[in-house]
Coordinates of C-alpha atoms in Angstrom, one line a residue:
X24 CA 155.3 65.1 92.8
X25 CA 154.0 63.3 89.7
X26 CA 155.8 64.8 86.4
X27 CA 154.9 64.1 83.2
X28 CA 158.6 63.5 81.6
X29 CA 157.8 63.6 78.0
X30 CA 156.9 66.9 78.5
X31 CA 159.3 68.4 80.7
X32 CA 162.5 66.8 78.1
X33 CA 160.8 68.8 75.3
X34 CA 160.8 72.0 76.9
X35 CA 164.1 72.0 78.8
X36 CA 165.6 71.0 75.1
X37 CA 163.6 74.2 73.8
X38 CA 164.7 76.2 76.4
X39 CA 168.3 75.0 76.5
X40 CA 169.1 75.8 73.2
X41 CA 169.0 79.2 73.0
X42 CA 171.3 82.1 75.1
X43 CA 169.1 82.4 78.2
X44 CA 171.6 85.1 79.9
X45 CA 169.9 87.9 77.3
X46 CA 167.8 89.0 80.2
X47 CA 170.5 90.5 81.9
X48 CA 170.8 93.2 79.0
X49 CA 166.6 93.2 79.1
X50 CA 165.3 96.1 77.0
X51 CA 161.2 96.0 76.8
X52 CA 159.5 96.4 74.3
X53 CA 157.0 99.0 73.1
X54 CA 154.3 96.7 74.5
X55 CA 155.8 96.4 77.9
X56 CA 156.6 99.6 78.6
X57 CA 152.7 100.7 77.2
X58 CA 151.7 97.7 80.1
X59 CA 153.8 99.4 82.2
X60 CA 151.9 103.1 81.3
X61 CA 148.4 101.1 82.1
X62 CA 149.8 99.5 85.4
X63 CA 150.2 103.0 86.8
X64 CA 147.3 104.0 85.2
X65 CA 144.8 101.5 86.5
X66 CA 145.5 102.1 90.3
X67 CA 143.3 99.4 91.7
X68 CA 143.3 95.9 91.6
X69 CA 141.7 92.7 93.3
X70 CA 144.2 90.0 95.0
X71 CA 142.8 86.4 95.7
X72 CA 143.8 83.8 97.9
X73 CA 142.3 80.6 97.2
X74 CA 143.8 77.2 97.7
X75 CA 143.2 73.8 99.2
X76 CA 144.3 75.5 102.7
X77 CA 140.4 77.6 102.8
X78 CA 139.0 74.2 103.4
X79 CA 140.9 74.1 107.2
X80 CA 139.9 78.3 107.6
X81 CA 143.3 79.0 109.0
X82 CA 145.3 80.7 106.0
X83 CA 147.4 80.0 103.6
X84 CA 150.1 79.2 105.7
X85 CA 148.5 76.6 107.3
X86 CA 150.7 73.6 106.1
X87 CA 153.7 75.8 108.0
X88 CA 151.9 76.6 111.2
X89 CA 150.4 73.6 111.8
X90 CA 153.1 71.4 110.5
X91 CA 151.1 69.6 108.5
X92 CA 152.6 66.4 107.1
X93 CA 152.7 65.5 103.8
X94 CA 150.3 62.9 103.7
X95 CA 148.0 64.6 105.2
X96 CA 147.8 67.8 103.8
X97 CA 147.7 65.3 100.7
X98 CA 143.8 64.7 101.6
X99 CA 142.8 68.4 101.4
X100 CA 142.3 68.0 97.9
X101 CA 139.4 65.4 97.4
X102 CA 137.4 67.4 100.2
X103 CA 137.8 70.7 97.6
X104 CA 134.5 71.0 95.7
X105 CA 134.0 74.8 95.2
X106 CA 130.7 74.5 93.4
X107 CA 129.4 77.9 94.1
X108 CA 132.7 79.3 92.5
X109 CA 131.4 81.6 89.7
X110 CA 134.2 83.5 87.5
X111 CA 132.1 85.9 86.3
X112 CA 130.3 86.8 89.5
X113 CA 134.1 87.3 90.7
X114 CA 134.8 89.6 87.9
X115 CA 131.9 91.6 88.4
X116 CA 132.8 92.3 92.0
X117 CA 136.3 93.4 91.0
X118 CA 134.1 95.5 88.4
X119 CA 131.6 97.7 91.0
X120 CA 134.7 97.8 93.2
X121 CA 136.6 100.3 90.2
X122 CA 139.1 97.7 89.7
X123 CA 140.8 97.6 86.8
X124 CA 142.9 94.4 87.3
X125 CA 142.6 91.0 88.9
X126 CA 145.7 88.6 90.7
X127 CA 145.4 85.1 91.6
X128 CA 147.0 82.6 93.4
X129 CA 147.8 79.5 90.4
X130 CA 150.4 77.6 92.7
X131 CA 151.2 78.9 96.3
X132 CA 153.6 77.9 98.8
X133 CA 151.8 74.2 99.7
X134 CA 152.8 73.3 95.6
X135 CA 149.6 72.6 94.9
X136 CA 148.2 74.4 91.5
X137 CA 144.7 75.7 90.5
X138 CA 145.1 74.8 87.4
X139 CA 145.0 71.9 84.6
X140 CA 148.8 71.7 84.7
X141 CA 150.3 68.8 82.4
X142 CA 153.9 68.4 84.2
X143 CA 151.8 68.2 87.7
X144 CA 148.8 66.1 88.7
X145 CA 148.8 67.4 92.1
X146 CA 146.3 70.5 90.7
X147 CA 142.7 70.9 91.1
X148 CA 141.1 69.3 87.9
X149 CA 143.2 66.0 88.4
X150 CA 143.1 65.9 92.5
X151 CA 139.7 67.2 93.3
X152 CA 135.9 66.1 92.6
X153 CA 135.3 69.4 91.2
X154 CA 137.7 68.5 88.4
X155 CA 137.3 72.0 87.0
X156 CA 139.9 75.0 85.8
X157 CA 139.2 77.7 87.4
X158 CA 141.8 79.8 85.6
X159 CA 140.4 79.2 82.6
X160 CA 137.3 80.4 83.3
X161 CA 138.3 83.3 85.2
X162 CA 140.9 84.5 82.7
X163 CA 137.6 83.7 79.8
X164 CA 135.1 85.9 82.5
X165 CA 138.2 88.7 82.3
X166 CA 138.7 88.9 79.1
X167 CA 135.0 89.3 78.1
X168 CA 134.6 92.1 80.9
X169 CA 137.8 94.0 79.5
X170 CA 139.9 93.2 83.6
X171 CA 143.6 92.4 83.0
X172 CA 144.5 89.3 85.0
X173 CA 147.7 88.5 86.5
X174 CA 149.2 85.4 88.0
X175 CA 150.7 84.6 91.5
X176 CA 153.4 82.1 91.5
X177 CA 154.8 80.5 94.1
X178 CA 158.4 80.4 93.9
X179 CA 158.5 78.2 97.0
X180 CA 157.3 74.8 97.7
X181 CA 156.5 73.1 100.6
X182 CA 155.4 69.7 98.9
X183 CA 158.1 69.0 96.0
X184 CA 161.0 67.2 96.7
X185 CA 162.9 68.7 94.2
X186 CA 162.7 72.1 96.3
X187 CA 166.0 70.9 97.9
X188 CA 167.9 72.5 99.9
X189 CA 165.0 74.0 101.7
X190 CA 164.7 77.0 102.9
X191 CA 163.6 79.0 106.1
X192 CA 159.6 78.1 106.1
X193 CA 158.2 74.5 106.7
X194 CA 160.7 72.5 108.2
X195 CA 159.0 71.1 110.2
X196 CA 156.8 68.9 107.9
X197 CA 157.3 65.8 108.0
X198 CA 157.6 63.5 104.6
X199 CA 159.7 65.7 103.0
X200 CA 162.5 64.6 101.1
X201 CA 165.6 65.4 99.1
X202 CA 165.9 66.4 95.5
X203 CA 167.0 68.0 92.6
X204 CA 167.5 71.7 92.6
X205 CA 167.8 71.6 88.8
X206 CA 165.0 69.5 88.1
X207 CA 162.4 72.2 90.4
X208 CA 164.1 74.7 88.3
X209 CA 162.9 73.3 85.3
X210 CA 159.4 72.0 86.4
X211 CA 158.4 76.3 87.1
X212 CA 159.7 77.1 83.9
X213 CA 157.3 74.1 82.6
X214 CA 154.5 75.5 84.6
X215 CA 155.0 78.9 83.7
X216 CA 155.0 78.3 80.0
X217 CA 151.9 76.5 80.2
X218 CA 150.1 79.9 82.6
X219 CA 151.7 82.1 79.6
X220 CA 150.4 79.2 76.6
X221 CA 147.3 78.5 77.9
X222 CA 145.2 81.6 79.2
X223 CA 145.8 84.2 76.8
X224 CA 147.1 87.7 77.0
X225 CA 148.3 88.1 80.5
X226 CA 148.9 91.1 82.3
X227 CA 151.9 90.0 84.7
X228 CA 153.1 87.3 86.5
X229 CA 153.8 87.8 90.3
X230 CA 156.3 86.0 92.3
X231 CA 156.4 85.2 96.0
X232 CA 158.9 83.5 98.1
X233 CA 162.3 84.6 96.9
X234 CA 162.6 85.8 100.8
X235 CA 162.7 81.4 102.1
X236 CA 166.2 81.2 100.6
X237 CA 167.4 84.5 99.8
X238 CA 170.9 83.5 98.7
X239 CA 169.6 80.3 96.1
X240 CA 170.1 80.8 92.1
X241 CA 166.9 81.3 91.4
X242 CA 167.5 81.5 88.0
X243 CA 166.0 84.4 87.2
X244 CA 167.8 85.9 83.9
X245 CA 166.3 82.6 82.3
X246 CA 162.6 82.5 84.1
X247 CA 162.5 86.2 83.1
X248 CA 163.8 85.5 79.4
X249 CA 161.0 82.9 79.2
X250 CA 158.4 85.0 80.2
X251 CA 159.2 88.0 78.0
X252 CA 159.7 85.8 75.3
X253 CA 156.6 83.9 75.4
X254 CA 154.5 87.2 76.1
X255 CA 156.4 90.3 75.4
X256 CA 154.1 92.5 77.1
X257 CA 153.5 90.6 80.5
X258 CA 154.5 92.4 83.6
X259 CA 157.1 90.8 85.7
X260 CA 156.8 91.6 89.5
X261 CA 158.8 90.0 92.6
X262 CA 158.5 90.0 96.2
X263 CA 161.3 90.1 97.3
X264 CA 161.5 92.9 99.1
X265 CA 165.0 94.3 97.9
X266 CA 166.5 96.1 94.8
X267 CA 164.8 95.8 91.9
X268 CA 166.5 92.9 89.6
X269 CA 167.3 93.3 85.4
X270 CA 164.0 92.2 83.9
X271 CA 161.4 92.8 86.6
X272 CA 159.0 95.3 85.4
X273 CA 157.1 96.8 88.7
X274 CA 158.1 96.7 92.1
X275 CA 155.4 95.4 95.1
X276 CA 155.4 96.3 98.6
X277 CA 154.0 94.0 101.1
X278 CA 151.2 95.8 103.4
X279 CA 153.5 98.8 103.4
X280 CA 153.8 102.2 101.1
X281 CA 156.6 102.9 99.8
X282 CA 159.5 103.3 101.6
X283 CA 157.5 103.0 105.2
X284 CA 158.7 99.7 106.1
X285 CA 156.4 99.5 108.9
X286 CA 156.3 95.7 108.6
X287 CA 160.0 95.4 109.3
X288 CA 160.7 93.0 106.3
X289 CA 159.9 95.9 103.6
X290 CA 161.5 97.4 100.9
X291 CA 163.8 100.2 102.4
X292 CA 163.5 103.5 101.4
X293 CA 166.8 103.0 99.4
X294 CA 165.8 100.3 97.9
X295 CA 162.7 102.1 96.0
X296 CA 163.1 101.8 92.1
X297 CA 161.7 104.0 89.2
X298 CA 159.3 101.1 88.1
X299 CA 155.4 102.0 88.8
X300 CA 154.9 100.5 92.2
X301 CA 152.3 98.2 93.9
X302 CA 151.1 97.9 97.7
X303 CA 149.5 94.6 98.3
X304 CA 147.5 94.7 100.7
X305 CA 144.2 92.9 103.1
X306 CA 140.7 93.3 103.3
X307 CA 140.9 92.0 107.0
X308 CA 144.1 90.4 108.8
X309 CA 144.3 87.4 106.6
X310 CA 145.6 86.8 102.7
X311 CA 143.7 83.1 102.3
X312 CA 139.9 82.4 104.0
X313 CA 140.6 82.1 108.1
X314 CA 137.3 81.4 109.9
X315 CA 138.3 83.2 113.1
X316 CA 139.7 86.5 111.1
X317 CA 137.7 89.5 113.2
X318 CA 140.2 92.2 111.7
X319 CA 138.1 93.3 108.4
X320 CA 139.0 97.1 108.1
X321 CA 136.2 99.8 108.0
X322 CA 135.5 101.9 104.8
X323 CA 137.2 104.6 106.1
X324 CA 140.4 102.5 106.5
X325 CA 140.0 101.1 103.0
X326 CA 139.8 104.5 101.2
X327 CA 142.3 105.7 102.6
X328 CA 145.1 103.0 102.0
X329 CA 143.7 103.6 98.8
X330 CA 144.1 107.3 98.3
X331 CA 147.8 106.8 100.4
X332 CA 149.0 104.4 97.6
X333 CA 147.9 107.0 94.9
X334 CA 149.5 109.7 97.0
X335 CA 152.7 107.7 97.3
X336 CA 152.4 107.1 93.5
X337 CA 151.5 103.2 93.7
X338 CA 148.7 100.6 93.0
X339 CA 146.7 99.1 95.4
X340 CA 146.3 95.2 95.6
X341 CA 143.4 94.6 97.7
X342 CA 143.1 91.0 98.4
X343 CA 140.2 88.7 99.2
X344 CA 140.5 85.3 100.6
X345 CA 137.4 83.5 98.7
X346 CA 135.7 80.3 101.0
X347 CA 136.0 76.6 100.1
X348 CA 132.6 76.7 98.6
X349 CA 134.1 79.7 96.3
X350 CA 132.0 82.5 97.3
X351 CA 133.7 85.7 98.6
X352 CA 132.8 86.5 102.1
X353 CA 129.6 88.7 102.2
X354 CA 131.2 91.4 104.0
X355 CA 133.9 91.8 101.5
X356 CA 131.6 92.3 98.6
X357 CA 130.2 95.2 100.6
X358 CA 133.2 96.8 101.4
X359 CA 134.6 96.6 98.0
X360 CA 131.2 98.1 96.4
X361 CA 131.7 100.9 98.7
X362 CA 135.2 101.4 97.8
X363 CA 133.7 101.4 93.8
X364 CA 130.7 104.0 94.9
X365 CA 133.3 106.2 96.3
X366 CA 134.9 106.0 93.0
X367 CA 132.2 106.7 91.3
X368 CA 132.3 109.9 92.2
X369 CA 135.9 111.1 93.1
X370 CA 137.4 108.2 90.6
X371 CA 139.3 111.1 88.8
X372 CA 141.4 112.2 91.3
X373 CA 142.7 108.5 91.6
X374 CA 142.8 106.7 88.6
X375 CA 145.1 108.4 85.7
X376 CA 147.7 110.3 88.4
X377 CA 151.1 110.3 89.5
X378 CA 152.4 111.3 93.2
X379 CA 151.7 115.1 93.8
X380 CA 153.9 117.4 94.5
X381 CA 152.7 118.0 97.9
X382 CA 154.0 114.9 100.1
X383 CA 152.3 112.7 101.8
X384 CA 152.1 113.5 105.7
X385 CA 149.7 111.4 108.2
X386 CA 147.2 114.0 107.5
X387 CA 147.2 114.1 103.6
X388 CA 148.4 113.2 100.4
X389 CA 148.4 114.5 97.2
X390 CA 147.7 113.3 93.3
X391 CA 148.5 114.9 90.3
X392 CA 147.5 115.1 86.6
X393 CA 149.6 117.7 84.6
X394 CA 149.2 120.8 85.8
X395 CA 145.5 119.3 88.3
X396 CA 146.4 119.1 91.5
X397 CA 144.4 116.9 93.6
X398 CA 145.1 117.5 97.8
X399 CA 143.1 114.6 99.7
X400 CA 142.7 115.9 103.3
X401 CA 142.4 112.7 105.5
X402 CA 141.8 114.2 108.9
X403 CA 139.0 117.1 109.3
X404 CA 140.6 120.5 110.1
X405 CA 139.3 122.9 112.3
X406 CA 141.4 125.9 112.2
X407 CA 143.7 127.0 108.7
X408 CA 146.6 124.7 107.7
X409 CA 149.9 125.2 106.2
X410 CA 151.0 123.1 103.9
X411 CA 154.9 123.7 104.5
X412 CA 157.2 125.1 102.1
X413 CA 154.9 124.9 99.0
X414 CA 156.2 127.5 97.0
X415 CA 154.3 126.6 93.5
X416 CA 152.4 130.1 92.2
X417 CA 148.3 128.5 92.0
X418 CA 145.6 129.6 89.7
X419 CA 142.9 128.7 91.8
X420 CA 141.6 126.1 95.0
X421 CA 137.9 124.5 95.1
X422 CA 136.6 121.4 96.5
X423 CA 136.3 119.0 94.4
X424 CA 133.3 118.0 95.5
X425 CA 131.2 121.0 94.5
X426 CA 133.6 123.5 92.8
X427 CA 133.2 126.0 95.5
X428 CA 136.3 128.1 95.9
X429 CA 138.4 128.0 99.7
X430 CA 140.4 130.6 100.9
X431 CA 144.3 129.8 100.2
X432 CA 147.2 132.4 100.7
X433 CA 151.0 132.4 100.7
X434 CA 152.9 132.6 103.3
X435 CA 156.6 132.2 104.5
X436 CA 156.3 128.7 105.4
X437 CA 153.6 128.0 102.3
X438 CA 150.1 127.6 101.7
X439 CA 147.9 128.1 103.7
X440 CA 144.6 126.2 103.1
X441 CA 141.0 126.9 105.0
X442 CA 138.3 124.7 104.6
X443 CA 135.0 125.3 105.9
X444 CA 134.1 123.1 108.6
X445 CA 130.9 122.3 107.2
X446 CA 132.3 121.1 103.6
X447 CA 134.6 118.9 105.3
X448 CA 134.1 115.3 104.1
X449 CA 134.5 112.6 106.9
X450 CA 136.3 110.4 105.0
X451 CA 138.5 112.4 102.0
X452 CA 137.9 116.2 101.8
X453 CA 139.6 116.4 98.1
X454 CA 141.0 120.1 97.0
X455 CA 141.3 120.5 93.8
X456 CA 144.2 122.9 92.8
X457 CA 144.7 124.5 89.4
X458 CA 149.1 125.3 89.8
X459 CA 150.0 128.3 87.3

């Protein structure tokens, strides 16, 4: 990797010089923890995948499963010429989809960055005919539009030398060589101070990869000192899929809620902070573009991963995986438009809540604002429910939908709900519960 040296000297002497173990005693400031307030807030948010790797339609892990040498993956980037990419089409998307905040990939795990880095020339205006910064102009297209935009970083690196000793991921690349842990150190903190320099106010900066080499010194106490120095207010996230760590400011789970672990490699239940949560999550069966992907979930399945994250008091990260030419897939514009119609309308039951008192079962979840409680009935009901061992004295139970009142009574294992067959929604059949 070609590093410009000038630069890197200047900034490990700045960032050298000062007591870089402060992070361990990390107390945020009154504009974190207000970021913090709007994370939970917002709810909804647009993940993108885009890289060098949508040119081959295979993922973004493509350089692993393929073993793909380094001189040849090398060549991807002077075939990359996304000239239908359009920032502000992209934000608009997010926009009608009732998204409140946007993440992108600026470096993933093959080391190559989408953006005009200075210490690297192995990025997309130096390496690629399109020559362009596509961070720029989507953090520009945010900004004007009033969407918070966060940044993916790769932790891991399949190309740099310097990320030495490797891990558990892409050993079997040839042209890899030894290096420096120290110096790869440095060269993130040089690329992350140009991402936090160069684009503005940014809403967070999410990390991937910790998981390759789980036992490495990653350094965090000073890459988390940088970051909160340089922007105060930026939202630190890792996914790393353990305890939370001193300075991190949110805690992601990895196509899971909460505390499910259905993936295997989750976040045990245990493990589960207080910091306002995030699922990420797919569209389809793929995080970068793949070609052959026919697993692109229904707008039933969409909502409701949704309205579960809500319920389990989390953020959805909905990702897209954008083509080479730059456009989003067709089909995913239509399903995220229907996710934003269906906000439209029921928009306040979601955004604004915390986790209800009524937990989540396979059948429901539940959202709450103050003393509102919102009941999302996920699977139609044909005879009376209980919903077990709610004691909490209610005021009154309507659909949301059109006010009317439902039938509830107390019993001695707890409320007992009816709903009409005939106002039952097929997707979300949302109660609305005044509690006393």
């Amino acid at each position: 990797m070609k590093v410009k040296g000038a630069f890197l000297a200047i900034l490990f002497v700045l960032m050298t010089s000062k007591n870089v173990s402060a992070q361990i005693k990390y107390e945020p400031t009154k504009s974190n923890l207000e970021a913090r307030q709007w994370f939970e807030d917002a709810k909804f948010g647009l993940f993108i995948h885009w890289g060098v790797y949508s040119i081959l339609g295979a993922g973004e892990w493509v350089m692993n499963n393929q073993n793909i040498a380094i001189d040849a993956y090398e060549k991807l980037p002077s075939f990359f010429n996304p000239t239908k990419f359009n920032a502000e089409e992209w934000v608009q998307i997010a926009k009608n989809a009732g998204m409140e905040y946007i993440t992108i990939t600026t470096r993933h795990h093959d080391g190559f960055s989408m953006y005009d880095s200075e210490v690297s020339d192995y990025n997309i205006v130096k390496k690629t005919p399109y020559g362009r910064d596509i961070i720029k102009e989507l953090s520009e297209a945010c900004n004007k539009e009033g969407i918070k935009l966060f940044f993916y970083y790769s932790l891991l690196d399949w190309h740099d030398d310097d990320y030495f000793p490797r891990g558990k991921t892409g050993n079997g690349i040839d042209g890899r060589k030894e290096g420096n842990w120290s110096a790869y150190i440095r060269f993130m903190k040089a690329q992350l101070t140009e991402l936090l320099t160069n684009y503005g106010e940014i809403g967070g900066i999410w990390f991937d990869g910790d998981w390759d080499k789980k036992n490495e010194n990653w350094q965090y106490d000073e890459i988390y000192e940088l970051i909160h120095d340089l922007q105060p207010q930026c939202l630190i996230g890792n996914n790393h899929h353990g305890l939370l760590k001193n300075g991190e400011d949110f805690q992601m789970f990895e196509r899971d809620l909460p505390g499910e672990n259905k993936t295997g490699f989750g976040t045990q239940k245990s493990n589960i902070g207080k910091l306002p949560k995030e699922v990420c999550a797919t569209i389809n069966g793929s995080w970068g573009f793949n070609l052959q992907d026919r697993m692109h979930k229904s707008k039933k399945e969409l909502i409701h991963y949704l309205v579960r994250a809500s319920g389990f008091g989390s953020n959805l990260l909905l990702n897209v995986g954008p083509m080479p030419n730059g456009k989003i897939q067709e089909e995913h514009i239509n399903s995220l438009a229907e996710i934003g119609d269906w906000l439209k309308i029921n928009g306040e039951t979601i955004y604004g809540t915390k986790a209800g008192i009524i937990p989540p079962s396979t059948d429901w979840v539940s959202t709450q604002k103050g003393g509102v409680l919102y009941l999302h009935v996920l699977e139609n009901k044909t005879k009376p429910f209980i919903i077990s061992g709610f004691k909490t004295r209610i005021k009154s139970a309507k659909l949301f939908s059109n006010k009317r009142k439902i039938k509830t009574k107390h019993t001695k294992d707890g409320l007992q709900i009816e709903i009409p067959e005939a106002s039952q929604n097929e997707i979300d059949t949302i109660i609305e519960i005044i509690l006393k």
